[in-house]
Short mmCIF file of C-alpha atoms and ligand atoms in Angstrom, two decimals:
data_model
loop_
_atom_site.label_atom_id
_atom_site.label_comp_id
_atom_site.label_asym_id
_atom_site.label_seq_id
_atom_site.Cartn_x
_atom_site.Cartn_y
_atom_site.Cartn_z
CA MET A 12 109.76 52.71 -87.43
CA LEU A 13 113.50 52.37 -87.68
CA ASP A 14 113.88 50.09 -84.71
CA ILE A 15 111.52 47.44 -86.06
CA THR A 16 113.64 44.52 -87.15
CA ALA A 17 113.19 42.69 -90.40
CA ALA A 18 112.19 39.57 -88.48
CA GLU A 19 109.37 41.49 -86.81
CA ILE A 20 108.13 42.79 -90.11
CA ASP A 21 108.24 39.29 -91.54
CA GLY A 22 106.32 38.05 -88.49
CA LYS A 23 103.64 40.70 -88.94
CA LEU A 24 103.34 40.00 -92.63
CA ALA A 25 103.04 36.28 -91.96
CA ASP A 26 100.34 36.96 -89.38
CA ALA A 27 98.40 39.17 -91.72
CA LYS A 28 98.82 36.74 -94.56
CA SER A 29 97.66 33.77 -92.53
CA SER A 30 94.48 35.29 -91.11
CA LEU A 31 91.53 32.90 -91.07
CA LEU A 32 89.22 35.48 -92.52
CA PRO A 33 87.41 36.25 -94.69
CA LEU A 34 85.43 33.02 -94.52
CA ARG A 35 83.72 31.94 -97.70
CA VAL A 36 80.81 29.54 -97.35
CA ASP A 37 79.63 27.94 -100.53
CA ASP A 38 76.27 26.19 -100.93
CA LEU A 39 76.48 24.57 -97.50
CA VAL A 40 73.96 21.79 -96.82
CA TYR A 41 73.37 19.85 -93.63
CA GLU A 42 70.96 17.00 -93.98
CA LEU A 43 69.79 14.72 -91.20
CA ASN A 44 67.46 11.78 -91.81
CA GLY A 45 66.38 13.25 -95.10
CA VAL A 46 65.61 16.67 -93.59
CA ARG A 47 67.64 19.61 -94.83
CA ILE A 48 68.34 21.58 -91.67
CA ILE A 49 70.75 23.85 -93.51
CA ASP A 50 69.64 24.13 -97.09
CA GLY A 51 72.19 25.75 -99.37
CA VAL A 52 73.88 28.57 -97.44
CA THR A 53 76.29 30.81 -99.31
CA LEU A 54 77.92 33.74 -97.54
CA ARG A 55 81.09 35.65 -96.89
CA VAL A 56 82.18 36.70 -93.40
CA GLU A 57 84.47 39.72 -93.27
CA PRO A 58 87.55 39.84 -91.03
CA THR A 59 86.59 42.40 -88.39
CA GLY A 60 83.81 43.28 -85.98
CA CYS A 61 80.81 41.27 -84.95
CA THR A 62 78.61 39.45 -87.43
CA ALA A 63 75.20 38.63 -85.96
CA ILE A 64 73.07 35.62 -86.88
CA MET A 65 69.36 36.06 -86.25
CA GLY A 66 66.25 34.05 -86.96
CA TYR A 67 63.24 32.33 -85.45
CA ASN A 68 63.54 29.35 -83.11
CA GLY A 69 64.46 26.26 -85.07
CA ALA A 70 65.63 28.26 -88.09
CA GLY A 71 69.00 26.49 -88.00
CA LYS A 72 71.23 29.11 -86.35
CA SER A 73 72.88 26.77 -83.88
CA VAL A 74 73.42 24.11 -86.53
CA LEU A 75 74.92 26.73 -88.84
CA VAL A 76 77.48 27.96 -86.31
CA ARG A 77 78.41 24.37 -85.40
CA LEU A 78 78.99 23.69 -89.10
CA LEU A 79 81.15 26.80 -89.44
CA HIS A 80 83.09 25.93 -86.27
CA GLY A 81 83.77 22.45 -87.67
CA LEU A 82 81.82 20.48 -85.08
CA LEU A 83 79.43 19.11 -87.70
CA THR A 84 80.40 17.77 -91.09
CA PRO A 85 78.41 19.30 -93.95
CA SER A 86 76.45 16.97 -96.24
CA ALA A 87 77.46 19.15 -99.17
CA GLY A 88 79.14 22.46 -99.87
CA SER A 89 82.16 23.94 -98.15
CA CYS A 90 83.56 26.44 -95.67
CA ARG A 91 86.75 27.95 -97.04
CA TRP A 92 89.03 29.82 -94.67
CA ALA A 93 91.59 32.29 -95.90
CA GLY A 94 95.29 31.77 -95.42
CA ASN A 95 95.99 28.17 -96.43
CA LEU A 96 96.12 26.88 -92.86
CA SER A 97 96.06 23.28 -91.72
CA ALA A 98 92.80 21.94 -90.28
CA SER A 99 94.21 21.82 -86.76
CA GLU A 100 95.56 25.37 -87.04
CA ILE A 101 92.15 26.56 -88.25
CA SER A 102 90.39 25.08 -85.25
CA ARG A 103 93.12 26.27 -82.87
CA ARG A 104 92.36 29.86 -83.84
CA GLN A 105 88.68 29.61 -82.99
CA SER A 106 86.62 29.06 -79.90
CA MET A 107 82.95 28.85 -79.10
CA VAL A 108 80.45 29.72 -76.39
CA PHE A 109 77.58 27.25 -76.61
CA GLN A 110 73.90 27.99 -76.21
CA VAL A 111 73.95 25.71 -73.16
CA PRO A 112 77.39 26.20 -71.58
CA VAL A 113 79.23 22.98 -70.75
CA LEU A 114 81.70 23.30 -67.88
CA LEU A 115 83.86 20.63 -66.30
CA ARG A 116 83.20 19.51 -62.73
CA ARG A 117 85.97 21.51 -61.21
CA SER A 118 86.55 25.04 -60.01
CA VAL A 119 86.04 28.08 -62.22
CA GLU A 120 89.76 28.73 -62.54
CA ALA A 121 90.49 25.05 -63.19
CA ASN A 122 88.03 25.22 -66.09
CA ILE A 123 89.86 28.17 -67.62
CA ASP A 124 93.25 26.65 -66.90
CA TYR A 125 92.15 23.41 -68.58
CA ALA A 126 91.36 25.27 -71.80
CA LEU A 127 94.68 27.13 -71.68
CA SER A 128 96.67 23.95 -71.16
CA LYS A 129 94.81 22.07 -73.92
CA ARG A 130 95.57 24.91 -76.30
CA GLY A 131 99.24 24.56 -75.53
CA PHE A 132 99.94 27.54 -73.28
CA LYS A 133 102.95 26.76 -71.08
CA ALA A 134 103.59 27.34 -67.40
CA PRO A 135 104.56 30.94 -66.54
CA GLU A 136 102.65 32.49 -69.43
CA ARG A 137 99.63 30.34 -68.65
CA ALA A 138 99.32 31.59 -65.07
CA ARG A 139 99.63 35.18 -66.26
CA LYS A 140 96.94 34.70 -68.87
CA LEU A 141 94.66 33.07 -66.31
CA GLU A 142 94.96 36.06 -63.97
CA ALA A 143 94.42 38.53 -66.79
CA ILE A 144 91.33 36.88 -68.21
CA LEU A 145 89.74 36.28 -64.79
CA HIS A 146 90.23 39.97 -64.12
CA GLU A 147 88.91 41.02 -67.50
CA THR A 148 85.75 38.94 -67.18
CA ASP A 149 85.24 39.89 -63.53
CA LEU A 150 85.54 36.34 -62.26
CA LEU A 151 88.22 36.85 -59.60
CA LYS A 152 85.69 36.48 -56.77
CA LEU A 153 84.30 33.26 -58.23
CA ARG A 154 87.59 31.65 -59.19
CA LYS A 155 87.65 28.96 -56.47
CA ARG A 156 83.96 28.10 -56.74
CA PRO A 157 82.92 24.71 -58.17
CA ALA A 158 81.43 25.24 -61.62
CA SER A 159 78.52 22.97 -60.69
CA VAL A 160 77.06 25.48 -58.23
CA LEU A 161 77.16 28.56 -60.47
CA SER A 162 74.03 30.43 -61.53
CA SER A 163 73.24 30.34 -65.23
CA GLY A 164 74.52 33.90 -65.69
CA GLU A 165 77.77 33.00 -63.97
CA ARG A 166 78.10 29.87 -66.10
CA GLN A 167 77.70 31.96 -69.24
CA ARG A 168 80.41 34.32 -68.04
CA VAL A 169 82.80 31.43 -67.29
CA ALA A 170 82.11 29.92 -70.72
CA LEU A 171 82.83 33.28 -72.33
CA CYS A 172 85.97 33.69 -70.23
CA ARG A 173 87.17 30.26 -71.34
CA ALA A 174 86.49 31.05 -75.00
CA LEU A 175 88.41 34.34 -74.81
CA ALA A 176 91.25 33.00 -72.65
CA VAL A 177 92.71 30.97 -75.52
CA GLU A 178 93.21 34.17 -77.53
CA PRO A 179 91.22 33.19 -80.59
CA GLU A 180 91.12 35.10 -83.80
CA LEU A 181 87.43 34.19 -84.12
CA VAL A 182 84.83 33.47 -81.44
CA PHE A 183 81.45 31.85 -82.10
CA LEU A 184 78.79 32.83 -79.59
CA ASP A 185 75.44 31.04 -79.54
CA GLU A 186 73.03 33.32 -77.68
CA PRO A 187 75.56 34.24 -74.99
CA THR A 188 73.08 36.34 -73.03
CA ALA A 189 69.93 34.26 -73.32
CA SER A 190 68.15 34.11 -69.95
CA LEU A 191 70.43 36.70 -68.33
CA ASP A 192 69.21 39.74 -66.39
CA PRO A 193 69.85 43.23 -67.85
CA ALA A 194 72.90 43.89 -65.68
CA ALA A 195 74.52 40.54 -66.54
CA THR A 196 73.70 41.11 -70.20
CA ALA A 197 75.33 44.54 -70.11
CA ALA A 198 78.40 43.06 -68.41
CA ILE A 199 78.78 40.43 -71.12
CA GLU A 200 78.26 42.99 -73.87
CA GLN A 201 81.04 45.11 -72.35
CA ILE A 202 83.38 42.14 -72.48
CA LEU A 203 82.36 41.48 -76.09
CA LEU A 204 82.95 45.10 -77.09
CA ARG A 205 86.44 44.92 -75.60
CA ALA A 206 87.10 41.70 -77.51
CA ILE A 207 86.02 43.38 -80.74
CA SER A 208 88.29 46.36 -80.17
CA ALA A 209 91.12 43.95 -79.37
CA GLY A 210 90.69 42.75 -82.94
CA ARG A 211 88.82 39.52 -82.39
CA LYS A 212 86.16 38.53 -84.88
CA LEU A 213 82.81 37.56 -83.34
CA ILE A 214 80.08 35.52 -85.01
CA MET A 215 77.15 35.74 -82.62
CA VAL A 216 73.70 34.22 -82.63
CA SER A 217 71.26 36.57 -80.95
CA GLN A 218 67.51 36.98 -80.53
CA SER A 219 67.79 40.57 -79.35
CA VAL A 220 67.51 43.37 -81.90
CA GLY A 221 68.84 45.83 -79.32
CA GLN A 222 71.91 43.72 -78.64
CA VAL A 223 72.64 43.28 -82.32
CA GLN A 224 72.32 47.04 -82.78
CA ARG A 225 74.84 47.62 -79.99
CA LEU A 226 77.39 45.05 -81.14
CA ALA A 227 77.10 43.96 -84.74
CA ARG A 228 78.23 45.43 -88.05
CA ASP A 229 76.21 43.05 -90.23
CA VAL A 230 73.34 40.64 -89.78
CA ILE A 231 72.77 37.23 -91.32
CA PHE A 232 69.08 36.38 -91.12
CA VAL A 233 68.48 32.62 -91.23
CA HIS A 234 65.05 31.39 -92.17
CA ARG A 235 64.18 27.69 -92.48
CA GLY A 236 67.76 26.68 -93.10
CA ARG A 237 68.44 29.35 -95.71
CA ILE A 238 69.89 32.84 -95.64
CA ALA A 239 66.93 35.19 -96.00
CA GLU A 240 69.31 38.12 -96.10
CA HIS A 241 72.80 39.28 -95.14
CA THR A 242 72.86 43.05 -94.71
CA PRO A 243 74.80 45.78 -92.91
CA ILE A 244 73.33 46.56 -89.50
CA GLU A 245 71.84 50.01 -90.32
CA GLU A 246 70.08 48.64 -93.33
CA PHE A 247 68.87 45.58 -91.43
CA LEU A 248 67.30 47.73 -88.72
CA THR A 249 65.67 50.29 -91.00
CA THR A 250 64.91 48.54 -94.26
CA PRO A 251 65.26 44.78 -94.05
CA ARG A 252 64.98 43.18 -97.46
CA SER A 253 63.28 39.93 -96.57
CA ALA A 254 59.68 39.62 -95.40
CA ALA A 255 60.85 37.19 -92.68
CA ALA A 256 63.29 39.70 -91.19
CA ARG A 257 60.76 42.53 -91.45
CA ALA A 258 58.24 40.47 -89.51
CA PHE A 259 60.93 39.43 -87.00
CA ILE A 260 61.85 43.03 -86.23
CA ALA A 261 58.22 44.07 -86.04
CA GLY A 262 57.70 41.21 -83.62
CA GLU A 263 55.12 39.40 -85.67
CA LEU A 264 54.88 35.73 -86.38
CA PHE A 265 55.93 35.17 -89.94
CA GLU A 266 53.88 32.73 -91.99
CA GLU A 267 55.04 31.78 -95.41
CA MET B 15 62.73 -14.02 -35.42
CA SER B 16 64.29 -15.60 -32.35
CA ASP B 17 66.41 -17.69 -34.72
CA PHE B 18 67.64 -14.48 -36.21
CA THR B 19 68.33 -12.88 -32.83
CA THR B 20 70.28 -15.92 -31.74
CA ALA B 21 72.22 -15.89 -34.97
CA PHE B 22 72.98 -12.19 -34.61
CA THR B 23 74.16 -12.62 -31.01
CA SER B 24 76.28 -15.56 -32.01
CA ALA B 25 77.70 -13.58 -34.93
CA ILE B 26 78.67 -10.71 -32.64
CA GLY B 27 80.17 -13.26 -30.28
CA LEU B 28 82.21 -14.80 -33.08
CA ILE B 29 83.49 -11.44 -34.25
CA ALA B 30 84.12 -10.02 -30.79
CA GLY B 31 85.93 -13.21 -29.81
CA PHE B 32 88.19 -12.91 -32.83
CA ASP B 33 87.31 -16.46 -33.70
CA THR B 34 90.41 -17.40 -35.67
CA SER B 35 88.76 -19.63 -38.22
CA LEU B 36 86.13 -16.95 -38.85
CA ILE B 37 88.83 -14.30 -39.30
CA GLU B 38 90.60 -16.64 -41.70
CA ILE B 39 87.42 -17.11 -43.73
CA ILE B 40 86.65 -13.38 -43.82
CA GLY B 41 90.25 -12.66 -44.78
CA LEU B 42 90.17 -15.09 -47.69
CA SER B 43 86.79 -13.79 -48.86
CA LEU B 44 88.15 -10.26 -48.92
CA ARG B 45 91.41 -11.28 -50.55
CA VAL B 46 89.70 -13.23 -53.35
CA SER B 47 86.94 -10.72 -54.06
CA LEU B 48 89.11 -7.60 -53.81
CA SER B 49 91.72 -9.14 -56.10
CA ALA B 50 89.03 -10.09 -58.61
CA VAL B 51 87.58 -6.56 -58.49
CA ILE B 52 90.97 -4.88 -58.83
CA ILE B 53 91.93 -6.99 -61.84
CA GLY B 54 88.44 -6.66 -63.29
CA THR B 55 88.66 -2.88 -62.94
CA ILE B 56 92.10 -2.70 -64.52
CA ILE B 57 90.78 -4.66 -67.50
CA GLY B 58 87.21 -3.38 -67.62
CA LEU B 59 87.60 0.33 -67.11
CA PRO B 60 89.75 1.07 -70.18
CA LEU B 61 87.67 -1.33 -72.28
CA GLY B 62 84.42 0.29 -71.18
CA ALA B 63 85.85 3.73 -71.87
CA ALA B 64 87.11 2.64 -75.29
CA ILE B 65 83.72 1.20 -76.26
CA ALA B 66 82.03 4.38 -75.02
CA VAL B 67 83.91 6.72 -77.34
CA GLY B 68 85.05 4.34 -80.06
CA ARG B 69 83.27 3.86 -83.37
CA PHE B 70 83.91 0.47 -84.94
CA PRO B 71 81.89 -2.21 -86.72
CA GLY B 72 80.09 -4.55 -84.35
CA ARG B 73 79.99 -1.99 -81.55
CA GLU B 74 76.24 -2.31 -80.94
CA LEU B 75 76.49 -6.08 -80.85
CA LEU B 76 79.43 -5.92 -78.44
CA ILE B 77 77.44 -3.68 -76.10
CA ILE B 78 74.51 -6.11 -76.12
CA VAL B 79 76.83 -9.03 -75.39
CA VAL B 80 78.65 -7.23 -72.57
CA ASN B 81 75.36 -6.10 -71.03
CA ALA B 82 74.09 -9.68 -71.17
CA PHE B 83 77.31 -10.92 -69.55
CA MET B 84 76.52 -8.80 -66.51
CA GLY B 85 73.99 -11.49 -65.69
CA LEU B 86 76.27 -14.50 -66.21
CA PRO B 87 75.19 -17.29 -63.84
CA PRO B 88 78.10 -17.86 -61.39
CA VAL B 89 77.72 -21.66 -61.57
CA VAL B 90 78.14 -21.58 -65.34
CA VAL B 91 81.26 -19.42 -65.04
CA GLY B 92 82.50 -21.78 -62.32
CA LEU B 93 81.91 -24.76 -64.55
CA ILE B 94 83.68 -23.21 -67.55
CA VAL B 95 86.70 -22.18 -65.46
CA TYR B 96 86.68 -25.65 -63.89
CA LEU B 97 86.83 -27.30 -67.33
CA GLN B 98 89.75 -25.09 -68.32
CA LEU B 99 91.72 -25.72 -65.13
CA SER B 100 90.93 -29.39 -64.50
CA LYS B 101 93.69 -31.93 -65.12
CA SER B 102 92.42 -32.75 -68.60
CA GLY B 103 91.67 -29.14 -69.47
CA PRO B 104 93.92 -26.87 -71.55
CA PHE B 105 95.25 -25.06 -68.47
CA GLY B 106 95.45 -28.14 -66.26
CA TRP B 107 99.26 -27.90 -66.21
CA LEU B 108 98.97 -24.69 -64.15
CA GLN B 109 97.68 -26.85 -61.28
CA ILE B 110 95.65 -24.05 -59.77
CA LEU B 111 92.28 -25.76 -59.51
CA TYR B 112 91.06 -25.68 -55.88
CA THR B 113 93.27 -22.71 -55.03
CA PRO B 114 92.37 -19.08 -54.28
CA THR B 115 93.92 -18.17 -57.64
CA ALA B 116 91.25 -20.18 -59.45
CA MET B 117 88.59 -18.44 -57.36
CA ILE B 118 90.01 -15.02 -58.24
CA ILE B 119 89.94 -15.92 -61.95
CA ALA B 120 86.33 -17.06 -61.76
CA GLN B 121 85.16 -13.97 -59.89
CA MET B 122 87.17 -11.74 -62.18
CA ILE B 123 85.25 -13.19 -65.13
CA LEU B 124 82.02 -12.45 -63.30
CA VAL B 125 82.78 -8.82 -62.42
CA THR B 126 84.64 -7.62 -65.52
CA PRO B 127 81.49 -7.37 -67.69
CA ILE B 128 79.86 -5.29 -64.93
CA VAL B 129 82.80 -2.89 -64.89
CA ILE B 130 82.87 -2.68 -68.70
CA ALA B 131 79.13 -2.19 -69.13
CA LEU B 132 78.63 0.40 -66.38
CA THR B 133 81.79 2.33 -67.26
CA ARG B 134 80.68 2.38 -70.88
CA GLN B 135 77.29 3.76 -69.90
CA PHE B 136 78.63 6.51 -67.62
CA ILE B 137 81.32 7.63 -70.06
CA GLU B 138 78.98 7.54 -73.04
CA ASP B 139 76.50 9.75 -71.18
CA ALA B 140 79.27 12.16 -70.22
CA ASN B 141 80.53 12.15 -73.81
CA ALA B 142 77.10 13.14 -75.08
CA ASP B 143 77.29 16.23 -72.84
CA TYR B 144 80.94 17.12 -73.34
CA ASP B 145 81.77 16.01 -76.87
CA GLU B 146 81.30 19.29 -78.71
CA ALA B 147 82.76 21.45 -75.95
CA LEU B 148 85.89 19.29 -75.80
CA ARG B 149 86.30 19.10 -79.57
CA SER B 150 85.89 22.86 -79.71
CA LEU B 151 88.84 23.15 -77.33
CA GLY B 152 90.86 20.83 -79.53
CA VAL B 153 90.70 17.90 -77.10
CA HIS B 154 90.64 14.59 -78.96
CA GLY B 155 91.58 10.95 -78.53
CA TRP B 156 93.35 9.98 -75.31
CA ALA B 157 93.24 13.44 -73.80
CA LYS B 158 89.50 13.47 -74.25
CA LEU B 159 89.10 10.01 -72.72
CA VAL B 160 91.18 10.99 -69.70
CA THR B 161 89.04 14.10 -69.23
CA LEU B 162 85.82 12.08 -69.46
CA ILE B 163 87.09 9.52 -66.95
CA THR B 164 88.08 12.33 -64.59
CA GLU B 165 84.63 13.86 -64.95
CA VAL B 166 82.80 10.65 -64.01
CA ARG B 167 85.29 9.51 -61.35
CA TYR B 168 82.73 9.51 -58.54
CA SER B 169 80.31 7.41 -60.58
CA LEU B 170 83.14 4.96 -61.18
CA VAL B 171 83.33 4.38 -57.41
CA THR B 172 79.77 3.07 -57.69
CA VAL B 173 80.84 0.82 -60.55
CA VAL B 174 83.60 -0.73 -58.45
CA LEU B 175 81.20 -1.18 -55.52
CA ALA B 176 78.68 -2.94 -57.73
CA ALA B 177 81.44 -5.26 -58.93
CA PHE B 178 82.55 -5.94 -55.36
CA GLY B 179 78.98 -6.63 -54.29
CA ARG B 180 78.64 -9.24 -57.01
CA ALA B 181 81.98 -10.88 -56.18
CA ILE B 182 81.64 -11.07 -52.41
CA ALA B 183 78.07 -12.40 -52.59
CA GLU B 184 78.42 -15.15 -55.18
CA VAL B 185 78.84 -18.77 -54.23
CA GLY B 186 78.31 -20.79 -57.41
CA ALA B 187 81.67 -20.06 -59.05
CA VAL B 188 83.96 -20.23 -56.02
CA ILE B 189 82.47 -23.46 -54.73
CA ILE B 190 83.10 -25.21 -58.04
CA VAL B 191 86.64 -23.99 -58.70
CA GLY B 192 87.66 -23.62 -55.03
CA GLY B 193 86.08 -26.75 -53.66
CA ASN B 194 85.34 -25.23 -50.22
CA ILE B 195 88.46 -26.81 -48.66
CA ASN B 196 88.84 -25.92 -44.99
CA HIS B 197 91.73 -23.46 -44.34
CA VAL B 198 92.48 -23.29 -48.08
CA THR B 199 89.55 -22.16 -50.19
CA ARG B 200 86.72 -21.70 -47.72
CA VAL B 201 85.07 -18.30 -47.97
CA MET B 202 81.99 -16.74 -46.38
CA THR B 203 79.46 -17.87 -48.95
CA THR B 204 80.77 -21.43 -49.27
CA SER B 205 80.81 -21.76 -45.46
CA ILE B 206 77.19 -20.65 -45.34
CA THR B 207 76.30 -23.28 -47.90
CA LEU B 208 78.17 -25.94 -45.98
CA GLU B 209 76.77 -25.06 -42.55
CA THR B 210 73.25 -24.91 -43.95
CA SER B 211 73.61 -28.34 -45.50
CA LYS B 212 74.93 -29.69 -42.18
CA GLY B 213 71.88 -28.24 -40.43
CA ASN B 214 73.86 -25.63 -38.47
CA LEU B 215 71.32 -22.97 -39.34
CA GLY B 216 72.37 -20.72 -36.47
CA LEU B 217 75.98 -20.67 -37.53
CA ALA B 218 74.99 -20.24 -41.19
CA LEU B 219 72.84 -17.26 -40.28
CA ALA B 220 75.63 -15.84 -38.16
CA LEU B 221 77.96 -16.05 -41.13
CA GLY B 222 75.27 -14.41 -43.27
CA VAL B 223 75.07 -11.51 -40.84
CA VAL B 224 78.85 -11.13 -40.93
CA LEU B 225 78.73 -11.12 -44.72
CA MET B 226 76.13 -8.37 -44.71
CA LEU B 227 78.09 -6.33 -42.17
CA LEU B 228 81.14 -6.72 -44.35
CA ALA B 229 79.31 -5.42 -47.41
CA LEU B 230 77.96 -2.55 -45.33
CA ALA B 231 81.43 -1.71 -44.02
CA VAL B 232 82.96 -1.63 -47.51
CA ASN B 233 80.22 0.65 -48.77
CA ALA B 234 80.54 2.88 -45.72
CA VAL B 235 84.27 3.23 -46.32
CA ALA B 236 83.67 4.09 -49.98
CA ALA B 237 81.00 6.62 -49.06
CA THR B 238 83.32 8.21 -46.52
CA VAL B 239 86.15 8.45 -49.01
CA ARG B 240 83.77 10.07 -51.45
CA ARG B 241 82.35 12.44 -48.88
CA PHE B 242 85.65 13.68 -47.56
CA ALA B 243 87.80 13.52 -50.67
CA PRO B 244 89.35 16.99 -51.00
CA LYS B 245 87.77 17.55 -54.40
CA ALA B 246 84.35 16.16 -53.51
CA ALA B 247 82.96 19.69 -53.46
CA TYR B 248 83.61 19.90 -57.17
CA ALA B 249 81.69 16.77 -58.05
N1 ATP C 24 70.70 16.30 -83.87
C1 ATP C 24 69.52 16.68 -84.43
N2 ATP C 24 68.59 15.76 -84.75
C2 ATP C 24 67.42 16.12 -85.29
N3 ATP C 24 67.07 17.38 -85.54
C3 ATP C 24 67.94 18.34 -85.23
C4 ATP C 24 69.22 18.05 -84.66
N4 ATP C 24 69.87 19.21 -84.46
C5 ATP C 24 69.04 20.16 -84.89
N5 ATP C 24 67.89 19.66 -85.34
C6 ATP C 24 66.76 20.42 -85.89
O1 ATP C 24 67.25 21.41 -86.76
C7 ATP C 24 66.50 22.59 -86.66
C8 ATP C 24 67.42 23.76 -86.39
O2 ATP C 24 67.98 23.63 -85.09
P1 ATP C 24 68.87 24.78 -84.43
O3 ATP C 24 69.27 24.29 -83.07
O4 ATP C 24 69.93 25.17 -85.36
O5 ATP C 24 67.81 25.96 -84.29
P2 ATP C 24 68.10 27.44 -83.78
O6 ATP C 24 67.89 28.35 -84.92
O7 ATP C 24 69.38 27.50 -83.09
O8 ATP C 24 66.89 27.62 -82.75
P3 ATP C 24 66.86 28.35 -81.32
O9 ATP C 24 66.60 29.79 -81.58
O10 ATP C 24 65.68 27.71 -80.66
O11 ATP C 24 68.14 28.09 -80.64
C9 ATP C 24 65.49 22.37 -85.55
O12 ATP C 24 64.25 22.08 -86.15
C10 ATP C 24 66.02 21.17 -84.81
O13 ATP C 24 64.98 20.41 -84.29
MG1 MG C 25 70.00 27.70 -81.16
#
């Protein structure tokens, strides 16, 4: 304790003070051509662990995470981040893995390196980070391969690697294991668990109850553009409050 | 058919014999059209890219106009440039009418809309795919444009080839502003026109074959560059 300098303590305090989270979302609306795709969402996202977003196809999960990530502009309502940070600083501390991963037409490692350089990592540190993250996401063997020839599981892994490489405080994941085989899914979940224990916040859209059970601490259930419920994971799995979530878990089609 | 065979044989003969006047004509054709394409690309590529990602009033209208300009009739362009450069025209003092420079200007006006329109289309399509991913990484403005251009670089080769094809093949503009003066402004297409009108159909056909071989050669070179470029594997 004694050898910690005052500057270091100040640094730590500043870091803690300027955390992005909790995120407070207030009456968020996203309207397109007169249709309310997101229809009055209010929620609070806590600083640690993985928050899952579940819901039927077309419920508005992808639109919701794009709104939160700042890629779409809400028609009404607001997302308020903690810590009084500038807009560019807020976006610099986040990254996202899209439902359909978009990679540049270059090698795997060039894709990761691109993200690092655009986020302002400089030469010697950047190379070190590249090595570390390729190792961590098990991409060393694929590093020279053109991204265009990768299988969909490999593409997902590269997209995840890129999102984690930039050392975000918060990562949005839109169905990061959709269409992956069980082994690839397990590999990605391992990487996600490590990211959580490293202190990163995950907000993850998922269709898999099992996956949510393994990773998440709370579940936001989206139904027709609204939050049907936002409950801790144990409660969500055993006694979901909303009829929509109950039907979802039971595997039935929910009709309103 | 026999006409064509004769023409082909005579064309090969002309080329193999390094017929000096033919070489001169081919050289001028290449010089004029390549210059026009290079200038047109330097102007058109950034403009096309800017229209692709920019949002400004009148954008839709501008796109319609540029797309329509891809089909500008060469004779009309030739006539307009002629009026500008003729003695009584506003740029008459430049005294460049009936020179290769005038021909380059006319062809440049013909190919620039092609470069703008096709570049705009390719980059806009790429932007639709990449926009959110790039914004998520904090890539905006110029950096984003540079990335998009890099991503579509192989398609842009096709854009330049299309522009070159238009330039090397047109006759209407260069004949009006160049005047088809022997040893000065005579190019492949204007020679063909002249020889046809003189009734030298064999020679005209021979020149036509050379023109086609030329176009083929340019495309073959471009294809080879594309095929063996070190990064082609990543396209
Ligand atoms: N750009 C758009 N234009 C029109 N409609 C849109 C647009 N984006 C989303 N939508 C509509 O909004 C609704 C929610 O879409 P969203 O992609 O968020 O669903 P989702 O919950 O992610 O579904 P899935 O589980 O299939 O991924 C859908 O009905 C979709 O058609
Ligand atoms: Mg979705």
